[in-house]
Short mmCIF file of C-alpha atoms in Angstrom, two decimals:
data_model
loop_
_atom_site.label_atom_id
_atom_site.label_comp_id
_atom_site.label_asym_id
_atom_site.label_seq_id
_atom_site.Cartn_x
_atom_site.Cartn_y
_atom_site.Cartn_z
CA MET A 1 -23.88 57.06 75.52
CA GLU A 2 -23.52 54.01 77.75
CA PHE A 3 -23.31 50.59 76.12
CA ARG A 4 -24.55 47.39 77.73
CA LYS A 5 -24.39 43.65 77.09
CA ASN A 6 -26.60 42.50 74.16
CA ASP A 7 -26.61 45.97 72.52
CA LEU A 8 -26.28 45.84 68.72
CA VAL A 9 -23.73 48.25 67.23
CA THR A 10 -22.55 49.11 63.73
CA LEU A 11 -18.77 49.44 63.45
CA GLU A 12 -16.14 50.31 60.90
CA ILE A 13 -13.13 48.11 61.69
CA GLU A 14 -10.08 50.37 61.70
CA ASP A 15 -7.44 48.29 63.45
CA CYS A 16 -6.42 44.77 64.45
CA GLY A 17 -5.56 43.62 67.99
CA VAL A 18 -2.60 41.37 68.86
CA ASP A 19 -4.89 38.31 68.84
CA GLY A 20 -6.25 39.16 65.39
CA GLU A 21 -9.53 40.62 66.57
CA GLY A 22 -10.99 43.59 64.68
CA ILE A 23 -11.18 46.93 66.52
CA GLY A 24 -13.89 49.50 65.88
CA LYS A 25 -15.33 52.53 67.69
CA THR A 26 -18.81 53.92 68.20
CA ASP A 27 -19.40 57.16 70.14
CA GLY A 28 -15.92 56.91 71.68
CA PHE A 29 -16.57 53.33 72.84
CA THR A 30 -14.00 50.78 71.56
CA VAL A 31 -15.22 47.32 70.62
CA PHE A 32 -13.04 44.25 69.99
CA VAL A 33 -14.67 41.77 67.61
CA LYS A 34 -13.27 38.33 66.78
CA ASP A 35 -13.47 37.38 63.06
CA ALA A 36 -13.80 41.03 61.94
CA VAL A 37 -11.22 42.24 59.42
CA ILE A 38 -9.66 45.72 58.99
CA GLY A 39 -11.80 47.58 56.46
CA ASP A 40 -15.05 45.71 57.28
CA THR A 41 -18.27 47.51 58.15
CA ILE A 42 -20.07 45.14 60.52
CA LYS A 43 -22.94 44.68 62.91
CA ALA A 44 -21.83 43.26 66.28
CA LYS A 45 -23.56 42.22 69.48
CA ILE A 46 -21.88 43.39 72.70
CA ILE A 47 -21.12 40.32 74.83
CA LYS A 48 -19.09 42.09 77.53
CA ALA A 49 -19.08 45.82 78.35
CA LYS A 50 -16.63 47.85 80.45
CA LYS A 51 -16.74 51.63 80.89
CA HIS A 52 -14.78 52.65 77.79
CA TYR A 53 -14.49 49.42 75.83
CA GLY A 54 -16.18 46.09 75.24
CA TYR A 55 -16.13 42.81 73.35
CA GLY A 56 -18.53 41.98 70.56
CA ARG A 57 -19.65 38.96 68.55
CA LEU A 58 -19.77 39.34 64.79
CA VAL A 59 -23.42 39.23 63.71
CA GLU A 60 -23.25 40.46 60.10
CA VAL A 61 -20.68 41.78 57.63
CA ILE A 62 -22.54 44.76 56.13
CA LYS A 63 -19.71 45.73 53.76
CA PRO A 64 -16.73 43.38 53.46
CA SER A 65 -13.17 44.68 53.60
CA PRO A 66 -11.05 44.55 50.42
CA TYR A 67 -8.69 42.41 52.56
CA ARG A 68 -11.41 39.89 53.50
CA THR A 69 -11.03 36.45 51.95
CA LYS A 70 -13.03 33.22 52.15
CA PRO A 71 -11.50 30.83 54.72
CA ARG A 72 -10.35 27.55 53.22
CA CYS A 73 -11.57 25.69 56.31
CA ALA A 74 -15.30 25.43 57.14
CA PHE A 75 -14.50 25.45 60.89
CA ALA A 76 -12.21 28.51 60.90
CA ARG A 77 -14.54 30.60 63.12
CA GLN A 78 -15.25 27.95 65.76
CA CYS A 79 -11.83 26.29 65.94
CA GLY A 80 -9.16 27.84 68.15
CA GLY A 81 -6.28 26.93 65.84
CA CYS A 82 -6.52 29.71 63.22
CA GLN A 83 -7.39 33.34 63.87
CA LEU A 84 -6.66 35.00 60.51
CA GLN A 85 -8.10 32.81 57.76
CA ALA A 86 -10.54 35.56 56.78
CA LEU A 87 -7.64 38.00 56.19
CA SER A 88 -5.70 37.94 52.91
CA TYR A 89 -2.20 36.55 53.34
CA ASP A 90 -0.38 39.73 52.30
CA ARG A 91 -2.32 41.66 54.99
CA GLN A 92 -1.48 38.95 57.54
CA LEU A 93 2.19 39.77 56.93
CA VAL A 94 1.49 43.49 57.42
CA PHE A 95 -0.38 42.69 60.67
CA LYS A 96 2.52 40.59 61.99
CA THR A 97 5.11 43.22 61.08
CA ASN A 98 3.04 45.86 62.89
CA LYS A 99 2.60 43.56 65.89
CA VAL A 100 6.38 43.16 66.31
CA ARG A 101 7.03 46.87 65.75
CA GLY A 102 4.25 47.86 68.16
CA HIS A 103 5.61 45.67 70.98
CA LEU A 104 9.16 46.95 70.47
CA GLU A 105 7.91 50.57 70.61
CA ARG A 106 5.42 50.26 73.48
CA ILE A 107 7.13 47.69 75.73
CA GLY A 108 10.76 48.08 74.67
CA GLY A 109 10.73 51.84 74.23
CA PHE A 110 12.56 51.55 70.90
CA THR A 111 12.36 54.15 68.12
CA ASP A 112 13.75 54.00 64.59
CA ILE A 113 13.63 50.20 64.74
CA PRO A 114 16.03 48.61 62.19
CA MET A 115 13.41 46.24 60.75
CA GLU A 116 14.00 44.07 57.74
CA PRO A 117 11.03 42.91 55.59
CA ILE A 118 9.12 39.97 57.05
CA ILE A 119 9.98 36.58 55.56
CA GLY A 120 6.65 35.16 54.40
CA MET A 121 5.60 31.67 53.33
CA ASP A 122 5.34 30.43 49.75
CA GLU A 123 2.32 28.29 50.72
CA PRO A 124 0.59 29.34 53.97
CA TYR A 125 -1.50 26.13 54.20
CA HIS A 126 -0.64 22.47 54.92
CA TYR A 127 2.68 23.38 56.52
CA ARG A 128 2.40 21.84 60.01
CA ASN A 129 4.51 18.72 60.53
CA LYS A 130 2.89 18.02 63.91
CA ALA A 131 -0.69 17.85 65.16
CA GLN A 132 -2.21 16.74 68.46
CA PHE A 133 -5.86 15.71 68.17
CA PRO A 134 -7.96 15.37 71.34
CA VAL A 135 -10.47 12.49 71.29
CA GLY A 136 -13.94 12.57 72.86
CA ARG A 137 -17.64 12.05 72.24
CA ASN A 138 -20.11 14.57 70.84
CA LYS A 139 -23.63 15.22 72.19
CA GLU A 140 -24.98 12.33 70.11
CA GLY A 141 -22.43 9.96 71.67
CA LYS A 142 -20.30 9.56 68.54
CA ILE A 143 -16.51 9.31 68.92
CA ILE A 144 -14.95 12.46 67.48
CA THR A 145 -11.57 14.09 67.13
CA GLY A 146 -10.54 17.54 65.99
CA PHE A 147 -9.36 20.68 67.75
CA TYR A 148 -10.50 22.63 70.77
CA ALA A 149 -12.70 25.66 70.17
CA GLY A 150 -10.96 28.89 71.20
CA ARG A 151 -10.39 29.14 75.00
CA THR A 152 -12.43 25.96 75.67
CA HIS A 153 -12.03 22.20 75.79
CA THR A 154 -14.99 21.66 73.46
CA ILE A 155 -13.83 19.58 70.49
CA ILE A 156 -14.70 20.94 67.03
CA GLU A 157 -14.81 17.81 64.88
CA ASN A 158 -12.35 18.04 62.00
CA ARG A 159 -10.08 15.28 60.74
CA ASP A 160 -8.67 17.26 57.83
CA CYS A 161 -7.09 20.48 59.13
CA ALA A 162 -6.19 23.01 56.43
CA LEU A 163 -2.82 23.65 58.12
CA GLY A 164 -1.94 19.96 58.52
CA ILE A 165 -0.77 17.18 56.24
CA PRO A 166 -3.22 15.08 54.17
CA GLN A 167 -2.11 11.90 56.01
CA ASN A 168 -3.68 13.18 59.25
CA LYS A 169 -7.17 12.20 58.08
CA GLU A 170 -6.12 8.68 57.11
CA VAL A 171 -4.50 8.10 60.50
CA LEU A 172 -7.49 9.48 62.42
CA ASP A 173 -10.00 7.51 60.36
CA ARG A 174 -8.18 4.26 61.12
CA VAL A 175 -7.74 4.92 64.86
CA ILE A 176 -11.38 5.99 65.35
CA SER A 177 -12.58 3.01 63.31
CA HIS A 178 -10.54 0.69 65.57
CA MET A 179 -12.01 2.33 68.68
CA GLU A 180 -15.56 1.93 67.38
CA LYS A 181 -15.03 -1.70 66.37
CA TYR A 182 -13.62 -2.79 69.73
CA ASN A 183 -15.67 -0.48 71.99
CA ILE A 184 -12.66 1.52 73.18
CA GLU A 185 -13.69 4.58 75.18
CA PRO A 186 -12.25 8.06 74.54
CA TYR A 187 -11.03 9.90 77.61
CA ASN A 188 -13.55 12.06 79.46
CA GLU A 189 -11.94 15.11 81.10
CA MET A 190 -14.88 15.60 83.48
CA THR A 191 -14.81 12.06 84.94
CA GLY A 192 -11.18 11.05 84.34
CA GLN A 193 -12.52 7.83 82.79
CA GLY A 194 -11.87 6.44 79.30
CA LEU A 195 -8.69 5.36 77.56
CA VAL A 196 -7.70 7.35 74.44
CA ARG A 197 -6.82 10.97 75.23
CA HIS A 198 -4.99 12.32 72.18
CA ILE A 199 -3.59 11.18 68.84
CA LEU A 200 -0.22 12.77 68.05
CA ILE A 201 1.00 12.73 64.43
CA ARG A 202 4.43 13.92 63.26
CA TYR A 203 5.75 14.02 59.73
CA GLY A 204 9.20 14.42 58.21
CA TYR A 205 8.68 16.96 55.43
CA PHE A 206 11.92 16.08 53.70
CA THR A 207 12.11 12.34 54.56
CA LYS A 208 8.33 11.60 54.23
CA GLU A 209 8.51 9.54 57.45
CA LEU A 210 5.33 9.36 59.53
CA MET A 211 4.91 8.91 63.30
CA VAL A 212 1.75 8.08 65.25
CA CYS A 213 1.70 8.26 69.05
CA LEU A 214 -1.46 7.38 71.00
CA ILE A 215 -1.70 9.18 74.34
CA LEU A 216 -3.55 6.84 76.71
CA ASN A 217 -5.04 6.97 80.19
CA GLY A 218 -3.64 3.45 80.57
CA ASN A 219 -0.79 1.19 79.50
CA LYS A 220 -2.17 -0.45 76.37
CA ILE A 221 -4.97 -0.36 73.81
CA PRO A 222 -7.14 -3.44 73.09
CA ARG A 223 -6.17 -5.44 69.98
CA GLU A 224 -3.20 -3.19 69.42
CA GLU A 225 -1.62 -5.62 66.95
CA LEU A 226 -4.62 -5.12 64.62
CA LEU A 227 -4.37 -1.32 64.94
CA VAL A 228 -0.65 -1.49 64.15
CA SER A 229 -1.39 -3.64 61.10
CA SER A 230 -3.92 -1.06 59.86
CA LEU A 231 -1.65 1.96 60.45
CA ARG A 232 1.28 0.26 58.73
CA GLU A 233 -0.69 0.34 55.47
CA ILE A 234 -0.28 4.14 55.36
CA HIS A 235 2.61 5.19 53.12
CA GLY A 236 5.66 6.40 55.04
CA MET A 237 4.67 4.91 58.43
CA THR A 238 7.89 4.68 60.43
CA SER A 239 7.02 4.89 64.13
CA ILE A 240 3.99 3.77 66.17
CA THR A 241 4.17 4.37 69.92
CA ILE A 242 2.03 4.69 73.02
CA ASN A 243 2.47 7.49 75.55
CA VAL A 244 1.04 6.88 79.02
CA ASN A 245 -0.57 9.83 80.79
CA LYS A 246 -2.83 8.92 83.74
CA LYS A 247 -2.72 12.35 85.35
CA ARG A 248 -5.82 14.53 85.75
CA ASN A 249 -4.42 17.69 84.18
CA ASN A 250 -4.25 19.58 80.88
CA VAL A 251 -0.72 18.43 80.03
CA ILE A 252 -1.00 16.34 76.87
CA LEU A 253 2.04 14.05 77.07
CA GLY A 254 3.19 11.83 79.92
CA ASP A 255 6.81 10.81 80.46
CA LYS A 256 6.61 7.14 79.44
CA ILE A 257 6.82 6.01 75.80
CA ARG A 258 6.26 2.40 74.67
CA LEU A 259 7.18 1.33 71.15
CA LEU A 260 4.49 -0.67 69.33
CA TRP A 261 6.17 -0.92 65.93
CA GLY A 262 9.07 0.47 63.91
CA GLN A 263 11.43 2.87 65.65
CA ASP A 264 10.69 5.36 68.42
CA TYR A 265 11.68 8.37 66.32
CA ILE A 266 11.48 9.78 62.82
CA THR A 267 14.19 11.71 61.00
CA ASP A 268 13.86 15.02 59.21
CA LYS A 269 16.24 17.59 57.75
CA ILE A 270 16.72 21.33 57.99
CA GLY A 271 19.24 22.36 55.37
CA ASP A 272 22.05 19.77 55.40
CA ILE A 273 21.49 18.68 58.99
CA SER A 274 19.45 15.57 59.89
CA TYR A 275 17.51 15.42 63.16
CA GLN A 276 15.97 12.52 65.04
CA ILE A 277 12.58 13.50 66.48
CA SER A 278 10.82 11.52 69.23
CA PRO A 279 7.19 12.04 70.35
CA LEU A 280 8.49 14.17 73.25
CA SER A 281 10.97 16.27 71.23
CA PHE A 282 10.46 19.96 70.62
CA TYR A 283 10.91 20.53 66.90
CA GLN A 284 9.74 23.49 64.85
CA VAL A 285 6.36 22.73 63.25
CA ASN A 286 7.12 24.45 59.95
CA PRO A 287 10.41 23.06 58.60
CA ARG A 288 10.49 25.04 55.35
CA GLN A 289 10.24 28.36 57.21
CA THR A 290 12.53 27.09 59.96
CA GLN A 291 15.28 26.75 57.37
CA LYS A 292 14.79 30.44 56.50
CA LEU A 293 14.62 31.38 60.20
CA TYR A 294 17.87 29.58 61.04
CA ALA A 295 19.58 30.97 57.95
CA LYS A 296 18.73 34.45 59.21
CA ALA A 297 20.00 33.59 62.73
CA LEU A 298 23.22 32.25 61.20
CA GLU A 299 23.59 35.42 59.09
CA TYR A 300 23.18 37.59 62.21
CA ALA A 301 25.65 35.43 64.20
CA ASP A 302 28.27 36.31 61.52
CA LEU A 303 30.53 33.32 62.27
CA HIS A 304 33.98 32.96 60.68
CA GLY A 305 35.22 29.71 62.26
CA ASP A 306 37.01 30.91 65.38
CA GLU A 307 34.02 31.79 67.62
CA THR A 308 32.78 30.10 70.79
CA VAL A 309 28.98 30.10 70.81
CA TRP A 310 26.41 29.37 73.52
CA ASP A 311 22.97 28.21 72.34
CA LEU A 312 20.45 28.64 75.15
CA TYR A 313 17.18 26.66 75.17
CA CYS A 314 18.73 24.46 72.48
CA GLY A 315 16.06 21.71 72.37
CA ILE A 316 17.26 18.77 70.26
CA GLY A 317 20.14 20.88 68.96
CA THR A 318 18.42 22.29 65.89
CA ILE A 319 20.11 25.71 65.95
CA SER A 320 23.28 24.41 67.66
CA LEU A 321 24.13 22.07 64.80
CA PHE A 322 23.35 24.77 62.25
CA LEU A 323 25.79 27.10 64.05
CA ALA A 324 28.43 24.39 64.52
CA GLN A 325 28.98 24.28 60.75
CA LYS A 326 30.50 27.78 60.95
CA ALA A 327 31.72 28.14 64.57
CA LYS A 328 34.79 26.87 66.40
CA PHE A 329 32.72 25.40 69.26
CA VAL A 330 29.04 25.43 70.29
CA ARG A 331 27.65 24.72 73.77
CA GLY A 332 23.92 24.04 74.10
CA VAL A 333 21.70 24.14 77.20
CA GLU A 334 18.24 22.60 77.57
CA ILE A 335 16.12 21.59 80.59
CA VAL A 336 14.61 18.42 79.02
CA PRO A 337 17.02 15.45 79.45
CA GLU A 338 15.53 13.52 76.51
CA ALA A 339 16.05 16.54 74.24
CA ILE A 340 19.74 16.69 75.21
CA GLU A 341 20.08 12.96 74.47
CA ASN A 342 18.53 13.71 71.06
CA ALA A 343 20.92 16.66 70.58
CA ARG A 344 23.98 14.52 71.30
CA GLU A 345 22.70 11.79 68.98
CA ASN A 346 21.91 14.37 66.27
CA ALA A 347 25.47 15.69 66.51
CA ARG A 348 26.75 12.11 66.19
CA ILE A 349 24.66 11.15 63.14
CA ASN A 350 25.75 14.35 61.37
CA GLY A 351 29.42 13.79 62.22
CA ILE A 352 29.58 17.09 64.14
CA THR A 353 32.21 16.98 66.93
CA ASN A 354 32.56 20.64 67.97
CA THR A 355 29.51 20.70 70.31
CA GLN A 356 28.80 20.08 73.98
CA PHE A 357 25.33 19.85 75.55
CA TYR A 358 24.24 20.49 79.13
CA VAL A 359 21.01 19.44 80.88
CA GLY A 360 19.48 22.10 83.12
CA LYS A 361 17.86 25.50 83.27
CA ALA A 362 19.73 28.00 81.12
CA GLU A 363 19.50 30.56 83.94
CA GLU A 364 21.36 28.08 86.23
CA VAL A 365 23.79 26.35 83.87
CA LEU A 366 25.18 29.49 82.21
CA PRO A 367 26.06 31.36 85.46
CA ARG A 368 27.48 28.15 86.97
CA GLU A 369 29.73 27.36 84.01
CA TYR A 370 30.76 31.00 83.68
CA GLU A 371 31.72 31.29 87.36
CA LYS A 372 33.24 27.82 87.66
CA THR A 373 35.29 27.61 84.47
CA GLY A 374 35.16 31.12 83.05
CA ILE A 375 33.78 29.76 79.78
CA TYR A 376 33.08 32.85 77.72
CA ALA A 377 31.10 33.41 74.54
CA ASP A 378 31.84 35.39 71.43
CA VAL A 379 28.21 34.92 70.38
CA ILE A 380 25.15 33.91 72.40
CA VAL A 381 22.07 32.60 70.60
CA VAL A 382 18.91 32.43 72.67
CA ASP A 383 15.56 30.92 71.64
CA PRO A 384 13.42 30.91 74.80
CA PRO A 385 9.81 29.78 75.35
CA ARG A 386 6.97 32.35 75.24
CA LYS A 387 7.73 33.66 78.73
CA GLY A 388 11.11 34.92 77.49
CA CYS A 389 14.38 34.87 79.44
CA ASP A 390 14.84 34.77 83.19
CA GLU A 391 16.45 38.00 84.47
CA VAL A 392 19.32 36.03 86.06
CA LEU A 393 20.12 34.66 82.61
CA LEU A 394 19.99 38.11 81.00
CA GLN A 395 22.30 39.41 83.74
CA THR A 396 24.82 36.61 83.11
CA MET A 397 24.69 37.26 79.36
CA VAL A 398 25.57 40.91 80.04
CA GLU A 399 28.43 39.88 82.38
CA MET A 400 29.85 37.50 79.76
CA GLN A 401 29.91 40.39 77.26
CA PRO A 402 29.62 38.46 73.99
CA GLU A 403 30.27 40.53 70.88
CA ARG A 404 26.85 39.60 69.51
CA ILE A 405 23.58 38.24 70.86
CA VAL A 406 21.12 36.66 68.44
CA TYR A 407 17.65 36.50 70.02
CA VAL A 408 15.06 34.24 68.37
CA SER A 409 11.59 34.84 69.79
CA CYS A 410 8.12 33.34 69.45
CA ASP A 411 6.52 36.14 71.53
CA SER A 412 7.31 39.72 70.56
CA ALA A 413 5.99 41.12 73.88
CA THR A 414 8.52 39.23 76.06
CA LEU A 415 11.14 39.84 73.36
CA ALA A 416 10.63 43.60 73.70
CA ARG A 417 10.94 43.38 77.50
CA ASP A 418 14.20 41.38 77.29
CA LEU A 419 15.72 43.59 74.56
CA LYS A 420 15.01 46.64 76.72
CA TYR A 421 16.98 45.03 79.59
CA LEU A 422 19.95 44.16 77.34
CA CYS A 423 20.01 47.53 75.57
CA GLN A 424 20.06 49.37 78.90
CA ARG A 425 23.20 47.39 79.81
CA GLY A 426 25.66 47.87 76.98
CA TYR A 427 23.99 46.40 73.89
CA GLU A 428 22.55 47.99 70.78
CA LEU A 429 19.68 46.65 68.65
CA LYS A 430 21.12 46.33 65.14
CA LYS A 431 18.60 44.28 63.15
CA VAL A 432 15.08 42.87 63.52
CA CYS A 433 13.51 40.40 61.09
CA PRO A 434 10.03 38.88 61.56
CA VAL A 435 9.55 35.40 60.09
CA ASP A 436 6.09 33.97 59.45
CA GLN A 437 6.24 30.41 60.78
CA PHE A 438 2.51 30.13 61.40
CA GLY A 439 0.36 31.29 58.48
CA MET A 440 -3.35 31.88 59.28
CA THR A 441 -2.55 32.42 62.99
CA VAL A 442 -1.57 35.54 64.95
CA HIS A 443 1.80 34.07 65.96
CA VAL A 444 5.06 35.34 64.50
CA GLU A 445 8.73 34.51 65.07
CA THR A 446 11.32 37.27 65.23
CA VAL A 447 15.11 37.19 64.89
CA CYS A 448 17.10 40.07 66.39
CA LEU A 449 20.77 41.00 66.35
CA LEU A 450 22.31 42.87 69.26
CA SER A 451 25.90 44.10 69.24
CA LYS A 452 28.02 45.18 72.18
CA LYS A 453 28.38 48.95 72.22
CA LEU A 454 31.94 50.12 71.59
#
């Protein structure tokens, strides 16, 4: 039987795709359906049909799965932020474990994977310490803020995200109220006109410090002293800044920060280490789980006080300073100059002296320092962006022959590819531990230990 667009089909959902979509079959035809849960019997409308598979829109849940749960957020289906709110949390952890294992098997070619149990969250809601809210107008002309619908730039209005902190709503209410009172236009992506593009909020989970950064298509906001006065009434307010971004692109933050009030950073802690975080800093969005993630990375690094460690893609030095407590010396590399300034300052405020930080691409700095000075590594820790490691970097890591490589990954597909490269060149995969940093979403962090083959 041939299936076409707009056909209605009844499906039993038997599997879950990497993006959280339910997978069902009818007459040998596979259908991927967003918002369907393993164990559901559903009715779906085909919205795109290929020869052997298609994509469907959930029309009706005929018989709900035992794993189906009521989303805590009313906008869970429209908003692009969460993909798994309809799936019970224990099954989310099973899904993420299977996702990591599946990528390591299919892409990495690994069998008998030495996986440890996934480290789940105690409370999988209200964990995000950072949120970026786009600002616009709805069809009725009202100023709104919220999150983009999946794969679009249509704003789903929501000032109280179930993954964010309660203070988000208070900040957004005050900024939008100020805009309405003084006729301040939100940015319009289609025309490039308007002033307020995004509202960035960061929160120190352990210090209770709050940061607000307004991303503007201009240098200042009208009556900014009155806005500052209003925002300062919110408990914990520590930093109010403006970020200027006049470019016509999808990049949220520009390079220029102007301080309106307070200080241009907030401080937070992971374990015993304090970190200064600016609006531009990369900092893990889930600090409670990050502490567990870094503890696992430190366990895998197995440091005894006489090791030289390289930390690649070190950001503001979060992992570097963790490692420095147990290592002889740690060298960190990061491409963002401001992040390296933060890393050096973070080392200073924590009284840590056995670190050195380099600005540049890891795939350029590591080979250069290795060839120029012969700086070796007993342990290399790598925490790359989603695209994984550059092959030149992997090659240099192999040439340096550290005893152990600890790979922290936010994308298990590129992780599997990179592990395959390293394990074909003298390394052995010893341990794999998924860590759930992002409850209600399909994303999962993974920590892996590789040892040099004897």
